[in-house]
XYZ file of C-alpha atoms in Angstrom:
259
model
C 55.247 7.890 -8.582
C 54.119 9.690 -5.436
C 50.914 10.803 -7.179
C 50.193 7.185 -8.135
C 50.779 5.998 -4.580
C 48.568 8.760 -3.180
C 45.786 7.950 -5.639
C 46.001 4.238 -4.798
C 45.815 5.020 -1.084
C 42.783 7.258 -1.656
C 40.986 4.567 -3.656
C 41.791 1.988 -0.975
C 40.450 4.312 1.744
C 37.200 4.943 -0.156
C 36.786 1.217 -0.791
C 37.355 0.427 2.888
C 35.034 3.225 4.017
C 32.204 2.023 1.764
C 32.512 -1.744 1.791
C 33.966 -2.801 5.143
C 30.763 -1.832 7.046
C 28.726 -3.842 4.510
C 31.023 -6.829 4.942
C 30.645 -6.573 8.722
C 26.839 -6.559 8.366
C 26.976 -9.712 6.226
C 29.326 -11.488 8.642
C 27.371 -10.558 11.784
C 24.149 -11.905 10.233
C 25.589 -15.415 10.659
C 26.824 -15.057 14.250
C 25.403 -17.307 16.987
C 25.637 -14.645 19.693
C 22.190 -13.107 20.495
C 23.673 -9.624 20.148
C 25.491 -8.182 17.154
C 29.148 -8.959 17.652
C 32.194 -8.775 15.398
C 34.112 -11.013 15.007
C 31.343 -13.585 15.355
C 31.255 -16.667 17.553
C 29.944 -19.705 15.700
C 27.939 -19.848 12.486
C 24.162 -20.108 12.060
C 21.278 -19.297 9.718
C 18.767 -18.896 12.556
C 18.550 -15.101 12.216
C 17.383 -15.458 8.625
C 14.782 -17.953 9.811
C 13.759 -15.465 12.508
C 12.876 -12.889 9.827
C 10.222 -15.150 8.292
C 8.985 -16.225 11.727
C 8.404 -12.592 12.675
C 4.828 -11.710 11.717
C 5.559 -7.983 11.727
C 8.343 -8.328 9.165
C 6.332 -10.548 6.819
C 3.249 -8.295 7.013
C 5.323 -5.147 6.446
C 7.156 -6.815 3.539
C 3.909 -7.543 1.688
C 2.656 -4.049 2.519
C 5.850 -2.511 1.110
C 5.601 -4.685 -1.991
C 1.953 -3.777 -2.604
C 2.546 -0.121 -1.842
C 5.605 0.187 -4.080
C 3.971 -1.597 -7.015
C 0.812 0.518 -6.792
C 2.656 3.812 -6.254
C 5.088 3.135 -9.105
C 2.256 2.019 -11.396
C 0.348 5.238 -10.718
C 3.549 7.229 -11.225
C 3.956 5.592 -14.653
C 0.371 6.446 -15.622
C 0.882 10.102 -14.687
C 4.600 10.469 -15.383
C 4.803 9.130 -18.941
C 2.270 11.612 -20.398
C 3.843 14.417 -18.338
C 7.340 13.555 -19.577
C 6.020 13.310 -23.142
C 4.390 16.738 -22.947
C 7.561 18.313 -21.525
C 9.774 16.713 -24.191
C 7.407 17.032 -27.169
C 5.951 20.522 -26.828
C 7.366 23.949 -26.053
C 5.353 24.404 -22.897
C 5.631 27.839 -21.312
C 7.652 27.668 -18.108
C 8.806 24.128 -18.945
C 11.933 24.409 -16.814
C 9.912 25.484 -13.778
C 7.376 22.709 -14.307
C 10.159 20.149 -14.629
C 11.858 21.470 -11.483
C 8.540 21.237 -9.643
C 8.102 17.586 -10.632
C 11.691 16.778 -9.629
C 11.591 18.697 -6.326
C 11.031 15.591 -4.121
C 14.489 14.350 -5.169
C 16.122 17.701 -4.332
C 14.485 18.521 -0.995
C 15.775 16.464 1.988
C 13.672 13.373 2.680
C 12.814 14.471 6.217
C 11.425 17.763 4.910
C 9.356 15.940 2.270
C 8.082 13.483 4.886
C 7.146 16.191 7.364
C 5.420 18.286 4.668
C 3.377 15.297 3.538
C 2.552 14.516 7.162
C 1.165 18.030 7.621
C -1.089 17.807 4.554
C -2.002 14.111 4.358
C -2.354 13.257 8.043
C -3.083 16.549 9.850
C -5.060 18.480 7.230
C -6.688 15.872 4.983
C -6.802 13.081 7.591
C -6.524 10.330 5.006
C -6.505 6.682 6.135
C -2.982 5.343 6.689
C -2.718 3.176 3.567
C -4.116 5.860 1.264
C -1.755 8.394 2.830
C 1.234 6.099 2.332
C 0.167 5.429 -1.258
C -0.106 9.138 -2.042
C 3.237 9.856 -0.387
C 5.038 7.060 -2.239
C 3.417 8.112 -5.506
C 4.812 11.634 -5.075
C 8.354 10.394 -4.353
C 8.212 7.898 -7.261
C 6.981 10.360 -9.888
C 10.287 12.277 -10.295
C 12.154 9.092 -11.286
C 9.594 8.333 -13.991
C 9.720 11.868 -15.409
C 13.509 12.087 -15.264
C 14.344 8.720 -16.895
C 11.441 8.542 -19.357
C 11.986 12.215 -20.206
C 15.631 11.451 -21.010
C 14.553 8.665 -23.384
C 11.971 10.927 -25.052
C 14.490 13.717 -25.595
C 16.561 11.314 -27.732
C 13.542 10.232 -29.791
C 13.022 11.465 -33.341
C 9.442 12.766 -33.239
C 9.337 13.117 -37.023
C 8.381 9.419 -37.187
C 5.337 10.186 -35.088
C 4.450 13.126 -37.328
C 4.646 10.873 -40.403
C 2.170 8.520 -38.718
C -0.178 11.487 -38.184
C -0.061 12.387 -41.894
C -0.871 8.751 -42.778
C -4.094 8.918 -40.798
C -3.023 7.724 -37.342
C -4.646 9.492 -34.432
C -2.299 11.070 -31.903
C -3.181 8.479 -29.258
C -2.639 5.571 -31.665
C 0.691 6.989 -32.831
C 1.745 7.489 -29.218
C 0.856 3.903 -28.275
C 2.248 2.192 -31.391
C 5.310 4.358 -32.119
C 6.421 6.365 -29.089
C 5.898 3.842 -26.286
C 7.716 0.918 -28.003
C 10.659 3.261 -28.665
C 11.123 4.100 -24.979
C 10.400 0.664 -23.454
C 13.837 0.394 -21.861
C 13.493 3.855 -20.311
C 10.063 2.957 -18.922
C 11.378 -0.291 -17.435
C 14.443 1.402 -15.923
C 12.361 4.224 -14.458
C 9.927 1.696 -12.985
C 12.767 -0.205 -11.294
C 14.411 2.963 -9.932
C 11.097 4.288 -8.621
C 10.252 0.886 -7.117
C 13.599 0.647 -5.318
C 13.236 4.179 -3.976
C 9.688 3.530 -2.794
C 10.395 0.134 -1.233
C 13.488 1.328 0.651
C 12.138 4.736 1.633
C 12.283 5.610 5.338
C 11.557 9.352 5.927
C 8.177 9.525 4.163
C 7.117 6.085 5.421
C 8.099 6.954 8.991
C 5.932 10.086 9.005
C 2.925 8.492 7.289
C 2.839 5.073 8.984
C 0.192 4.361 11.600
C -0.605 1.796 14.304
C -0.223 -1.699 12.881
C 0.575 -0.370 9.389
C 4.215 0.200 8.529
C 6.560 -0.579 5.657
C 9.475 -2.990 5.953
C 12.211 -0.337 6.408
C 10.044 1.394 9.039
C 9.464 -1.915 10.846
C 13.214 -2.477 10.816
C 13.822 0.957 12.351
C 11.183 0.308 15.026
C 12.699 -3.110 15.745
C 16.164 -1.601 16.305
C 14.758 0.666 19.022
C 14.081 -2.310 21.300
C 16.214 -5.129 19.855
C 19.772 -5.251 18.628
C 20.245 -8.847 17.555
C 21.622 -10.216 14.250
C 18.097 -10.342 12.810
C 18.744 -6.696 11.920
C 21.879 -7.672 10.006
C 20.123 -10.573 8.264
C 17.243 -8.384 7.094
C 19.692 -5.710 5.948
C 21.542 -8.326 3.884
C 18.313 -9.442 2.186
C 17.421 -5.832 1.384
C 20.905 -5.273 -0.071
C 20.668 -8.393 -2.236
C 17.249 -7.372 -3.551
C 18.458 -3.869 -4.376
C 21.604 -5.159 -6.112
C 19.573 -7.559 -8.256
C 17.182 -4.812 -9.323
C 20.052 -2.436 -10.108
C 21.662 -5.215 -12.182
C 18.426 -5.582 -14.163
C 18.351 -1.822 -14.752
C 21.962 -1.813 -15.959
C 21.350 -4.737 -18.307
C 18.205 -3.086 -19.685
C 19.943 0.230 -20.322
C 22.934 -1.621 -21.786
C 20.729 -3.508 -24.247
C 18.985 -0.257 -25.156
C 22.267 1.468 -25.993
C 23.314 -1.460 -28.203
C 20.057 -1.489 -30.132
Protein backbone atom coordinates (compact mmCIF):
# COMPACT_ATOMS: atom_id res chain seq x y z
CA UNK A 1 0.00 0.00 0.00
CA UNK A 2 2.83 2.38 0.88
CA UNK A 3 4.59 1.55 -2.40
CA UNK A 4 1.41 2.39 -4.31
CA UNK A 5 1.03 5.69 -2.48
CA UNK A 6 4.68 6.57 -3.09
CA UNK A 7 4.39 5.74 -6.78
CA UNK A 8 1.22 7.83 -7.10
CA UNK A 9 2.92 10.76 -5.39
CA UNK A 10 5.92 10.44 -7.72
CA UNK A 11 3.70 10.39 -10.82
CA UNK A 12 1.78 13.41 -9.52
CA UNK A 13 5.05 15.29 -8.89
CA UNK A 14 6.36 14.54 -12.39
CA UNK A 15 3.04 15.59 -13.92
CA UNK A 16 3.05 18.84 -11.96
CA UNK A 17 6.71 19.52 -12.78
CA UNK A 18 6.15 19.03 -16.51
CA UNK A 19 2.68 20.41 -17.13
CA UNK A 20 2.04 23.19 -14.62
CA UNK A 21 4.60 25.54 -16.28
CA UNK A 22 2.94 24.85 -19.65
CA UNK A 23 -0.48 25.59 -18.20
CA UNK A 24 0.85 28.86 -16.75
CA UNK A 25 2.22 29.85 -20.18
CA UNK A 26 -1.18 29.20 -21.78
CA UNK A 27 -3.05 31.15 -19.09
CA UNK A 28 -0.68 34.15 -19.12
CA UNK A 29 -1.05 34.45 -22.91
CA UNK A 30 -4.61 35.69 -22.32
CA UNK A 31 -3.85 38.19 -19.55
CA UNK A 32 -4.62 41.90 -20.07
CA UNK A 33 -1.66 43.09 -18.01
CA UNK A 34 1.22 44.36 -20.24
CA UNK A 35 3.67 42.20 -18.29
CA UNK A 36 3.50 38.46 -17.74
CA UNK A 37 1.55 37.93 -14.56
CA UNK A 38 -0.01 34.89 -12.92
CA UNK A 39 -2.83 34.77 -11.98
CA UNK A 40 -3.98 37.02 -14.81
CA UNK A 41 -6.13 40.13 -14.63
CA UNK A 42 -8.81 40.17 -17.32
CA UNK A 43 -8.99 38.17 -20.53
CA UNK A 44 -7.89 39.20 -24.03
CA UNK A 45 -6.67 37.87 -27.37
CA UNK A 46 -4.64 41.00 -28.15
CA UNK A 47 -1.27 39.31 -27.59
CA UNK A 48 -2.05 36.78 -30.30
CA UNK A 49 -2.98 39.65 -32.59
CA UNK A 50 0.30 41.34 -31.66
CA UNK A 51 2.25 38.35 -33.02
CA UNK A 52 0.86 38.83 -36.53
CA UNK A 53 1.24 42.60 -36.30
CA UNK A 54 4.94 42.20 -35.50
CA UNK A 55 6.84 42.26 -38.80
CA UNK A 56 9.88 40.57 -37.28
CA UNK A 57 7.87 37.56 -36.13
CA UNK A 58 6.06 37.11 -39.45
CA UNK A 59 9.29 37.45 -41.47
CA UNK A 60 11.16 35.03 -39.20
CA UNK A 61 8.24 32.57 -39.34
CA UNK A 62 8.36 32.38 -43.14
CA UNK A 63 12.15 32.16 -43.01
CA UNK A 64 11.95 29.26 -40.53
CA UNK A 65 9.33 27.54 -42.67
CA UNK A 66 11.37 27.92 -45.87
CA UNK A 67 14.59 26.94 -44.14
CA UNK A 68 13.13 23.86 -42.45
CA UNK A 69 11.42 22.60 -45.61
CA UNK A 70 14.56 23.05 -47.72
CA UNK A 71 16.93 21.60 -45.11
CA UNK A 72 14.68 18.59 -44.47
CA UNK A 73 14.19 18.04 -48.21
CA UNK A 74 17.95 18.02 -48.77
CA UNK A 75 18.37 15.71 -45.78
CA UNK A 76 15.90 13.28 -47.37
CA UNK A 77 17.77 13.35 -50.69
CA UNK A 78 21.07 12.55 -48.95
CA UNK A 79 19.81 10.54 -45.99
CA UNK A 80 17.64 7.95 -47.74
CA UNK A 81 20.44 6.60 -49.99
CA UNK A 82 22.86 6.73 -47.03
CA UNK A 83 20.45 4.81 -44.80
CA UNK A 84 19.83 2.31 -47.60
CA UNK A 85 23.55 1.70 -48.10
CA UNK A 86 24.11 1.22 -44.36
CA UNK A 87 21.17 -1.20 -44.04
CA UNK A 88 21.60 -3.06 -47.35
CA UNK A 89 25.35 -3.62 -47.61
CA UNK A 90 28.05 -4.78 -45.23
CA UNK A 91 30.02 -1.57 -45.42
CA UNK A 92 33.37 -1.65 -43.65
CA UNK A 93 33.26 0.47 -40.50
CA UNK A 94 29.46 0.74 -40.73
CA UNK A 95 29.07 1.38 -37.02
CA UNK A 96 31.56 4.25 -37.12
CA UNK A 97 29.92 5.74 -40.20
CA UNK A 98 26.50 5.51 -38.56
CA UNK A 99 27.83 7.10 -35.37
CA UNK A 100 29.34 9.90 -37.44
CA UNK A 101 26.01 10.63 -39.13
CA UNK A 102 24.18 10.57 -35.79
CA UNK A 103 26.76 12.68 -33.92
CA UNK A 104 24.77 15.97 -34.14
CA UNK A 105 22.09 14.37 -31.94
CA UNK A 106 24.66 13.22 -29.36
CA UNK A 107 26.86 16.32 -29.06
CA UNK A 108 25.29 19.23 -27.09
CA UNK A 109 23.51 21.74 -29.32
CA UNK A 110 25.71 24.63 -28.20
CA UNK A 111 28.84 22.71 -29.20
CA UNK A 112 27.33 21.87 -32.60
CA UNK A 113 26.29 25.50 -33.10
CA UNK A 114 29.68 26.89 -32.14
CA UNK A 115 31.52 24.36 -34.34
CA UNK A 116 29.35 25.26 -37.32
CA UNK A 117 29.89 28.94 -36.58
CA UNK A 118 33.66 28.44 -36.72
CA UNK A 119 33.54 26.68 -40.10
CA UNK A 120 30.55 28.26 -41.85
CA UNK A 121 30.85 31.87 -40.69
CA UNK A 122 34.52 32.38 -39.72
CA UNK A 123 36.32 30.07 -42.14
CA UNK A 124 34.05 29.72 -45.18
CA UNK A 125 32.27 33.07 -44.76
CA UNK A 126 29.06 31.84 -46.35
CA UNK A 127 26.09 34.22 -46.69
CA UNK A 128 23.71 34.00 -43.73
CA UNK A 129 20.89 32.09 -45.43
CA UNK A 130 23.22 29.55 -47.04
CA UNK A 131 24.98 29.10 -43.69
CA UNK A 132 21.68 28.54 -41.90
CA UNK A 133 20.58 26.10 -44.60
CA UNK A 134 23.78 24.08 -44.31
CA UNK A 135 23.57 24.07 -40.51
CA UNK A 136 19.93 22.95 -40.47
CA UNK A 137 20.66 20.31 -43.09
CA UNK A 138 23.37 18.83 -40.86
CA UNK A 139 21.10 18.71 -37.78
CA UNK A 140 18.20 17.25 -39.82
CA UNK A 141 20.20 14.46 -41.48
CA UNK A 142 20.54 12.24 -38.36
CA UNK A 143 16.75 11.99 -37.97
CA UNK A 144 16.36 10.85 -41.57
CA UNK A 145 19.10 8.22 -41.27
CA UNK A 146 17.89 6.96 -37.89
CA UNK A 147 14.17 6.59 -38.71
CA UNK A 148 14.49 5.55 -42.37
CA UNK A 149 17.34 3.20 -41.41
CA UNK A 150 15.07 1.56 -38.82
CA UNK A 151 12.40 0.99 -41.49
CA UNK A 152 14.97 -0.43 -43.92
CA UNK A 153 16.36 -2.85 -41.34
CA UNK A 154 12.89 -4.45 -41.10
CA UNK A 155 12.56 -4.75 -44.88
CA UNK A 156 12.95 -8.09 -46.64
CA UNK A 157 15.50 -7.28 -49.36
CA UNK A 158 14.89 -10.62 -51.08
CA UNK A 159 11.92 -8.99 -52.86
CA UNK A 160 14.29 -6.45 -54.34
CA UNK A 161 16.68 -9.21 -55.42
CA UNK A 162 13.82 -11.03 -57.18
CA UNK A 163 13.09 -7.82 -59.10
CA UNK A 164 16.76 -7.72 -60.17
CA UNK A 165 16.58 -11.28 -61.54
CA UNK A 166 13.43 -10.34 -63.50
CA UNK A 167 15.30 -7.61 -65.33
CA UNK A 168 14.71 -4.56 -63.13
CA UNK A 169 17.63 -2.20 -62.79
CA UNK A 170 18.78 -1.46 -59.25
CA UNK A 171 17.48 2.12 -59.43
CA UNK A 172 14.08 1.00 -60.74
CA UNK A 173 13.78 -1.69 -58.07
CA UNK A 174 14.74 0.85 -55.41
CA UNK A 175 12.13 3.35 -56.60
CA UNK A 176 9.29 0.88 -57.22
CA UNK A 177 9.87 -1.64 -54.41
CA UNK A 178 12.00 -0.21 -51.60
CA UNK A 179 10.66 3.35 -51.38
CA UNK A 180 6.93 2.40 -51.30
CA UNK A 181 7.73 -0.09 -48.51
CA UNK A 182 9.24 2.58 -46.24
CA UNK A 183 6.84 5.47 -46.99
CA UNK A 184 5.70 5.75 -43.38
CA UNK A 185 9.30 5.85 -42.15
CA UNK A 186 10.15 8.56 -44.68
CA UNK A 187 7.14 10.65 -43.65
CA UNK A 188 7.86 10.23 -39.93
CA UNK A 189 11.54 11.10 -40.38
CA UNK A 190 10.58 14.18 -42.41
CA UNK A 191 8.24 15.39 -39.66
CA UNK A 192 10.78 14.76 -36.87
CA UNK A 193 13.55 16.50 -38.81
CA UNK A 194 11.22 19.40 -39.67
CA UNK A 195 10.19 19.88 -36.03
CA UNK A 196 13.81 19.78 -34.90
CA UNK A 197 14.88 22.26 -37.57
CA UNK A 198 11.99 24.67 -37.06
CA UNK A 199 12.35 24.76 -33.27
CA UNK A 200 16.15 24.74 -33.17
CA UNK A 201 17.81 27.51 -31.16
CA UNK A 202 21.56 26.81 -30.63
CA UNK A 203 22.55 26.39 -34.29
CA UNK A 204 20.21 29.17 -35.45
CA UNK A 205 21.51 31.55 -32.78
CA UNK A 206 25.13 31.08 -33.89
CA UNK A 207 24.42 31.27 -37.63
CA UNK A 208 21.84 34.08 -37.75
CA UNK A 209 22.87 37.50 -39.01
CA UNK A 210 21.57 41.08 -39.08
CA UNK A 211 17.96 41.09 -40.23
CA UNK A 212 17.95 37.32 -40.81
CA UNK A 213 16.86 35.11 -37.93
CA UNK A 214 14.55 32.16 -37.41
CA UNK A 215 11.37 32.35 -35.34
CA UNK A 216 12.81 30.77 -32.15
CA UNK A 217 15.84 33.09 -32.41
CA UNK A 218 13.57 36.12 -32.88
CA UNK A 219 11.64 35.03 -29.80
CA UNK A 220 14.85 34.79 -27.77
CA UNK A 221 15.96 38.24 -28.98
CA UNK A 222 12.52 39.66 -28.17
CA UNK A 223 12.69 38.37 -24.58
CA UNK A 224 15.93 40.29 -24.01
CA UNK A 225 14.11 43.63 -24.27
CA UNK A 226 10.43 42.76 -23.76
CA UNK A 227 8.66 40.54 -21.29
CA UNK A 228 5.01 40.86 -22.23
CA UNK A 229 2.43 38.09 -22.87
CA UNK A 230 3.29 38.12 -26.58
CA UNK A 231 6.07 35.72 -25.56
CA UNK A 232 3.52 33.39 -23.96
CA UNK A 233 1.17 33.63 -26.95
CA UNK A 234 3.91 32.76 -29.43
CA UNK A 235 5.07 29.90 -27.21
CA UNK A 236 1.52 28.52 -27.18
CA UNK A 237 1.32 28.61 -30.99
CA UNK A 238 4.67 26.83 -31.26
CA UNK A 239 3.48 24.17 -28.79
CA UNK A 240 0.25 23.61 -30.72
CA UNK A 241 2.12 23.26 -34.01
CA UNK A 242 4.57 20.78 -32.51
CA UNK A 243 1.79 18.72 -30.90
CA UNK A 244 -0.12 18.52 -34.18
CA UNK A 245 2.96 17.36 -36.07
CA UNK A 246 3.79 14.78 -33.39
CA UNK A 247 0.18 13.53 -33.61
CA UNK A 248 0.58 13.09 -37.37
CA UNK A 249 3.81 11.15 -36.81
CA UNK A 250 2.14 8.88 -34.25
CA UNK A 251 -0.82 8.22 -36.54
CA UNK A 252 1.49 7.47 -39.47
CA UNK A 253 3.62 5.04 -37.47
CA UNK A 254 0.47 3.49 -36.01
CA UNK A 255 -1.00 2.87 -39.47
CA UNK A 256 2.33 1.43 -40.60
CA UNK A 257 2.41 -1.08 -37.75
CA UNK A 258 -1.16 -2.19 -38.55
CA UNK A 259 -0.43 -2.72 -42.23
